[in-house]
Amino acid sequence: TDTEPAPLPELSISDVSEDYWAYPYIVNLFEADLLPNFPSGTLQPDKQLTRAELAALLNKSIVADVPPKRSLTFSDVPSDHWAANDIKQVVEAGYMTGFPGGLFQPNEIVPRYQVYVTMATGLELSPPADVDGTIAQYQGTEALPAWAKSQVSAAASQGMVVNHPDPQRLAPQA
């Protein structure tokens, strides 16, 4: 039988100080109710992001009104997983996919470049004519997988690449 996920604690951003570099953006997202509730109840802005957390963020802030494009189920996302609905929504909207064997790997840490790939894919962004030139403006691109270059370049050309504290360092594996 399908069970409903346990209710999550209401999100608090009390763990984001006013001098944190992204504080103004976080406050705007929080006040607009575009941040999901997480199992911890706090944002934890410097914590590594899991695939489930990325799905929850995307579903709450972007995907909610996107019509479904496909339907996939994952053996490692039970119906009572805290992010089961978020994962379903972002996969159906075309932002995220799974792995071979019917897996989503919800607890897998998401490197920065995969966030860019997810955004470019979901928003159906076209890569710029000069993919390598767009990527070349950043330092640290040698750690970027070749298969991800065109999508990361598409995200970069749309101003989606934000790297703190060094805007010129891509740090794709961070």
mmCIF file of C-alpha atoms in Angstrom:
data_model
loop_
_atom_site.group_PDB
_atom_site.id
_atom_site.type_symbol
_atom_site.label_atom_id
_atom_site.label_comp_id
_atom_site.label_asym_id
_atom_site.label_seq_id
_atom_site.Cartn_x
_atom_site.Cartn_y
_atom_site.Cartn_z
ATOM 1 C CA THR A 1 0.000 0.000 0.000
ATOM 2 C CA ASP A 2 1.116 3.539 -0.673
ATOM 3 C CA THR A 3 1.766 5.592 2.387
ATOM 4 C CA GLU A 4 1.862 9.348 2.571
ATOM 5 C CA PRO A 5 5.208 10.952 3.362
ATOM 6 C CA ALA A 6 5.516 12.309 6.892
ATOM 7 C CA PRO A 7 4.918 16.060 7.025
ATOM 8 C CA LEU A 8 8.123 18.078 6.929
ATOM 9 C CA PRO A 9 8.950 20.828 9.413
ATOM 10 C CA GLU A 10 8.251 24.326 8.149
ATOM 11 C CA LEU A 11 11.400 25.806 6.640
ATOM 12 C CA SER A 12 13.329 28.344 8.689
ATOM 13 C CA ILE A 13 16.157 30.473 7.309
ATOM 14 C CA SER A 14 17.369 31.344 10.783
ATOM 15 C CA ASP A 15 20.648 29.626 9.883
ATOM 16 C CA VAL A 16 21.401 32.239 7.173
ATOM 17 C CA SER A 17 23.105 35.290 8.640
ATOM 18 C CA GLU A 18 22.505 38.757 7.243
ATOM 19 C CA ASP A 19 26.159 39.004 6.203
ATOM 20 C CA TYR A 20 26.012 35.766 4.201
ATOM 21 C CA TRP A 21 26.856 36.533 0.550
ATOM 22 C CA ALA A 22 23.515 35.220 -0.793
ATOM 23 C CA TYR A 23 21.319 36.513 2.037
ATOM 24 C CA PRO A 24 19.331 39.025 -0.080
ATOM 25 C CA TYR A 25 18.521 36.352 -2.683
ATOM 26 C CA ILE A 26 17.603 33.763 -0.072
ATOM 27 C CA VAL A 27 15.313 36.193 1.748
ATOM 28 C CA ASN A 28 13.552 37.073 -1.511
ATOM 29 C CA LEU A 29 13.012 33.377 -2.348
ATOM 30 C CA PHE A 30 11.858 32.626 1.205
ATOM 31 C CA GLU A 31 9.425 35.543 1.302
ATOM 32 C CA ALA A 32 8.028 34.517 -2.096
ATOM 33 C CA ASP A 33 7.519 30.971 -0.714
ATOM 34 C CA LEU A 34 9.824 29.511 -3.366
ATOM 35 C CA LEU A 35 11.949 27.419 -1.010
ATOM 36 C CA PRO A 36 10.742 23.943 -0.062
ATOM 37 C CA ASN A 37 10.540 22.523 3.423
ATOM 38 C CA PHE A 38 13.474 20.199 4.069
ATOM 39 C CA PRO A 39 13.649 17.356 6.605
ATOM 40 C CA SER A 40 16.099 19.418 8.702
ATOM 41 C CA GLY A 41 13.690 22.378 8.853
ATOM 42 C CA THR A 42 16.552 24.744 7.976
ATOM 43 C CA LEU A 43 18.142 25.879 4.718
ATOM 44 C CA GLN A 44 21.773 25.021 5.555
ATOM 45 C CA PRO A 45 23.094 27.102 2.635
ATOM 46 C CA ASP A 46 26.647 25.720 2.707
ATOM 47 C CA LYS A 47 25.604 22.064 2.981
ATOM 48 C CA GLN A 48 26.167 19.863 -0.045
ATOM 49 C CA LEU A 49 22.959 19.408 -2.033
ATOM 50 C CA THR A 50 21.472 15.971 -2.713
ATOM 51 C CA ARG A 51 19.500 15.020 -5.809
ATOM 52 C CA ALA A 52 16.317 14.873 -3.704
ATOM 53 C CA GLU A 53 16.948 18.376 -2.322
ATOM 54 C CA LEU A 54 17.621 19.729 -5.815
ATOM 55 C CA ALA A 55 14.363 18.160 -7.007
ATOM 56 C CA ALA A 56 12.506 19.792 -4.100
ATOM 57 C CA LEU A 57 14.039 23.207 -4.846
ATOM 58 C CA LEU A 58 13.215 22.952 -8.540
ATOM 59 C CA ASN A 59 9.703 21.722 -7.966
ATOM 60 C CA LYS A 60 8.897 24.489 -5.507
ATOM 61 C CA SER A 61 10.478 27.338 -7.458
ATOM 62 C CA ILE A 62 10.256 26.481 -11.169
ATOM 63 C CA VAL A 63 8.595 23.243 -12.177
ATOM 64 C CA ALA A 64 5.195 23.485 -10.486
ATOM 65 C CA ASP A 65 3.325 24.651 -13.619
ATOM 66 C CA VAL A 66 5.333 22.786 -16.286
ATOM 67 C CA PRO A 67 3.224 20.212 -18.151
ATOM 68 C CA PRO A 68 4.491 16.612 -17.919
ATOM 69 C CA LYS A 69 6.714 15.391 -20.759
ATOM 70 C CA ARG A 70 7.378 11.845 -19.537
ATOM 71 C CA SER A 71 6.728 9.473 -16.695
ATOM 72 C CA LEU A 72 9.403 7.408 -14.938
ATOM 73 C CA THR A 73 9.401 5.480 -11.696
ATOM 74 C CA PHE A 74 12.428 4.690 -9.561
ATOM 75 C CA SER A 75 12.950 1.649 -7.374
ATOM 76 C CA ASP A 76 14.977 3.695 -4.863
ATOM 77 C CA VAL A 77 12.287 6.353 -4.301
ATOM 78 C CA PRO A 78 9.473 4.800 -2.271
ATOM 79 C CA SER A 79 6.141 6.613 -2.192
ATOM 80 C CA ASP A 80 6.777 7.670 1.415
ATOM 81 C CA HIS A 81 10.156 9.311 0.635
ATOM 82 C CA TRP A 82 10.021 12.944 1.766
ATOM 83 C CA ALA A 83 10.762 14.183 -1.800
ATOM 84 C CA ALA A 84 8.888 11.508 -3.803
ATOM 85 C CA ASN A 85 6.394 13.987 -5.277
ATOM 86 C CA ASP A 86 9.106 16.573 -6.019
ATOM 87 C CA ILE A 87 11.204 13.959 -7.810
ATOM 88 C CA LYS A 88 8.180 12.796 -9.801
ATOM 89 C CA GLN A 89 7.360 16.372 -10.849
ATOM 90 C CA VAL A 90 10.866 17.412 -11.953
ATOM 91 C CA VAL A 91 11.410 14.177 -13.859
ATOM 92 C CA GLU A 92 8.040 14.510 -15.605
ATOM 93 C CA ALA A 93 8.864 18.138 -16.458
ATOM 94 C CA GLY A 94 12.144 17.073 -18.106
ATOM 95 C CA TYR A 95 14.577 18.706 -15.675
ATOM 96 C CA MET A 96 16.071 15.553 -14.177
ATOM 97 C CA THR A 97 16.432 11.930 -15.186
ATOM 98 C CA GLY A 98 17.484 8.763 -13.464
ATOM 99 C CA PHE A 99 20.284 6.269 -13.766
ATOM 100 C CA PRO A 100 20.420 2.835 -15.366
ATOM 101 C CA GLY A 101 18.504 0.158 -13.545
ATOM 102 C CA GLY A 102 15.553 2.400 -12.668
ATOM 103 C CA LEU A 103 17.426 4.359 -10.000
ATOM 104 C CA PHE A 104 17.196 8.042 -9.096
ATOM 105 C CA GLN A 105 19.819 8.034 -6.322
ATOM 106 C CA PRO A 106 18.054 10.664 -4.183
ATOM 107 C CA ASN A 107 20.847 10.885 -1.599
ATOM 108 C CA GLU A 108 23.635 11.341 -4.166
ATOM 109 C CA ILE A 109 25.471 14.678 -3.834
ATOM 110 C CA VAL A 110 24.980 16.978 -6.839
ATOM 111 C CA PRO A 111 28.127 18.644 -8.194
ATOM 112 C CA ARG A 112 27.767 22.212 -9.403
ATOM 113 C CA TYR A 113 27.999 21.349 -13.103
ATOM 114 C CA GLN A 114 25.005 19.002 -12.797
ATOM 115 C CA VAL A 115 22.888 21.865 -11.472
ATOM 116 C CA TYR A 116 23.772 23.845 -14.618
ATOM 117 C CA VAL A 117 23.024 20.831 -16.824
ATOM 118 C CA THR A 118 19.689 20.350 -15.044
ATOM 119 C CA MET A 119 18.693 23.973 -15.572
ATOM 120 C CA ALA A 120 19.786 24.093 -19.216
ATOM 121 C CA THR A 121 18.029 20.819 -19.964
ATOM 122 C CA GLY A 122 14.799 21.657 -18.180
ATOM 123 C CA LEU A 123 14.585 25.148 -19.652
ATOM 124 C CA GLU A 124 15.542 23.747 -23.073
ATOM 125 C CA LEU A 125 18.335 26.298 -23.476
ATOM 126 C CA SER A 126 20.295 26.169 -26.712
ATOM 127 C CA PRO A 127 24.061 26.250 -26.397
ATOM 128 C CA PRO A 128 25.798 29.313 -27.843
ATOM 129 C CA ALA A 129 27.542 29.021 -31.209
ATOM 130 C CA ASP A 130 30.946 29.021 -29.484
ATOM 131 C CA VAL A 131 30.584 26.463 -26.679
ATOM 132 C CA ASP A 132 34.320 26.246 -26.000
ATOM 133 C CA GLY A 133 34.734 30.022 -26.049
ATOM 134 C CA THR A 134 31.912 30.477 -23.563
ATOM 135 C CA ILE A 135 33.396 27.865 -21.239
ATOM 136 C CA ALA A 136 36.920 29.273 -21.680
ATOM 137 C CA GLN A 137 35.991 32.460 -19.790
ATOM 138 C CA TYR A 138 36.093 30.394 -16.590
ATOM 139 C CA GLN A 139 39.015 28.853 -14.716
ATOM 140 C CA GLY A 140 38.855 25.230 -13.642
ATOM 141 C CA THR A 141 36.988 23.907 -16.654
ATOM 142 C CA GLU A 142 39.368 20.943 -16.998
ATOM 143 C CA ALA A 143 37.252 19.217 -14.317
ATOM 144 C CA LEU A 144 34.102 19.629 -16.432
ATOM 145 C CA PRO A 145 33.051 16.389 -18.176
ATOM 146 C CA ALA A 146 33.070 16.758 -21.968
ATOM 147 C CA TRP A 147 29.458 15.576 -22.250
ATOM 148 C CA ALA A 148 28.292 18.496 -20.064
ATOM 149 C CA LYS A 149 30.076 21.319 -21.903
ATOM 150 C CA SER A 150 27.263 22.376 -24.235
ATOM 151 C CA GLN A 151 24.653 22.473 -21.456
ATOM 152 C CA VAL A 152 26.949 24.297 -19.014
ATOM 153 C CA SER A 153 27.787 26.717 -21.815
ATOM 154 C CA ALA A 154 24.067 27.265 -22.442
ATOM 155 C CA ALA A 155 23.514 28.022 -18.743
ATOM 156 C CA ALA A 156 26.541 30.348 -18.697
ATOM 157 C CA SER A 157 25.347 32.241 -21.757
ATOM 158 C CA GLN A 158 22.068 32.931 -19.929
ATOM 159 C CA GLY A 159 23.802 34.278 -16.811
ATOM 160 C CA MET A 160 23.008 31.242 -14.655
ATOM 161 C CA VAL A 161 26.578 30.549 -13.589
ATOM 162 C CA VAL A 162 27.183 32.234 -10.246
ATOM 163 C CA ASN A 163 30.395 31.324 -8.480
ATOM 164 C CA HIS A 164 31.153 32.678 -5.059
ATOM 165 C CA PRO A 165 33.634 33.926 -3.968
ATOM 166 C CA ASP A 166 35.503 33.849 -7.312
ATOM 167 C CA PRO A 167 33.151 34.521 -10.242
ATOM 168 C CA GLN A 168 35.792 33.420 -12.773
ATOM 169 C CA ARG A 169 36.324 29.954 -11.227
ATOM 170 C CA LEU A 170 33.805 27.393 -12.453
ATOM 171 C CA ALA A 171 34.645 24.701 -9.863
ATOM 172 C CA PRO A 172 32.312 22.242 -11.617
ATOM 173 C CA GLN A 173 32.891 19.408 -9.157
ATOM 174 C CA ALA A 174 32.193 21.556 -6.060
#
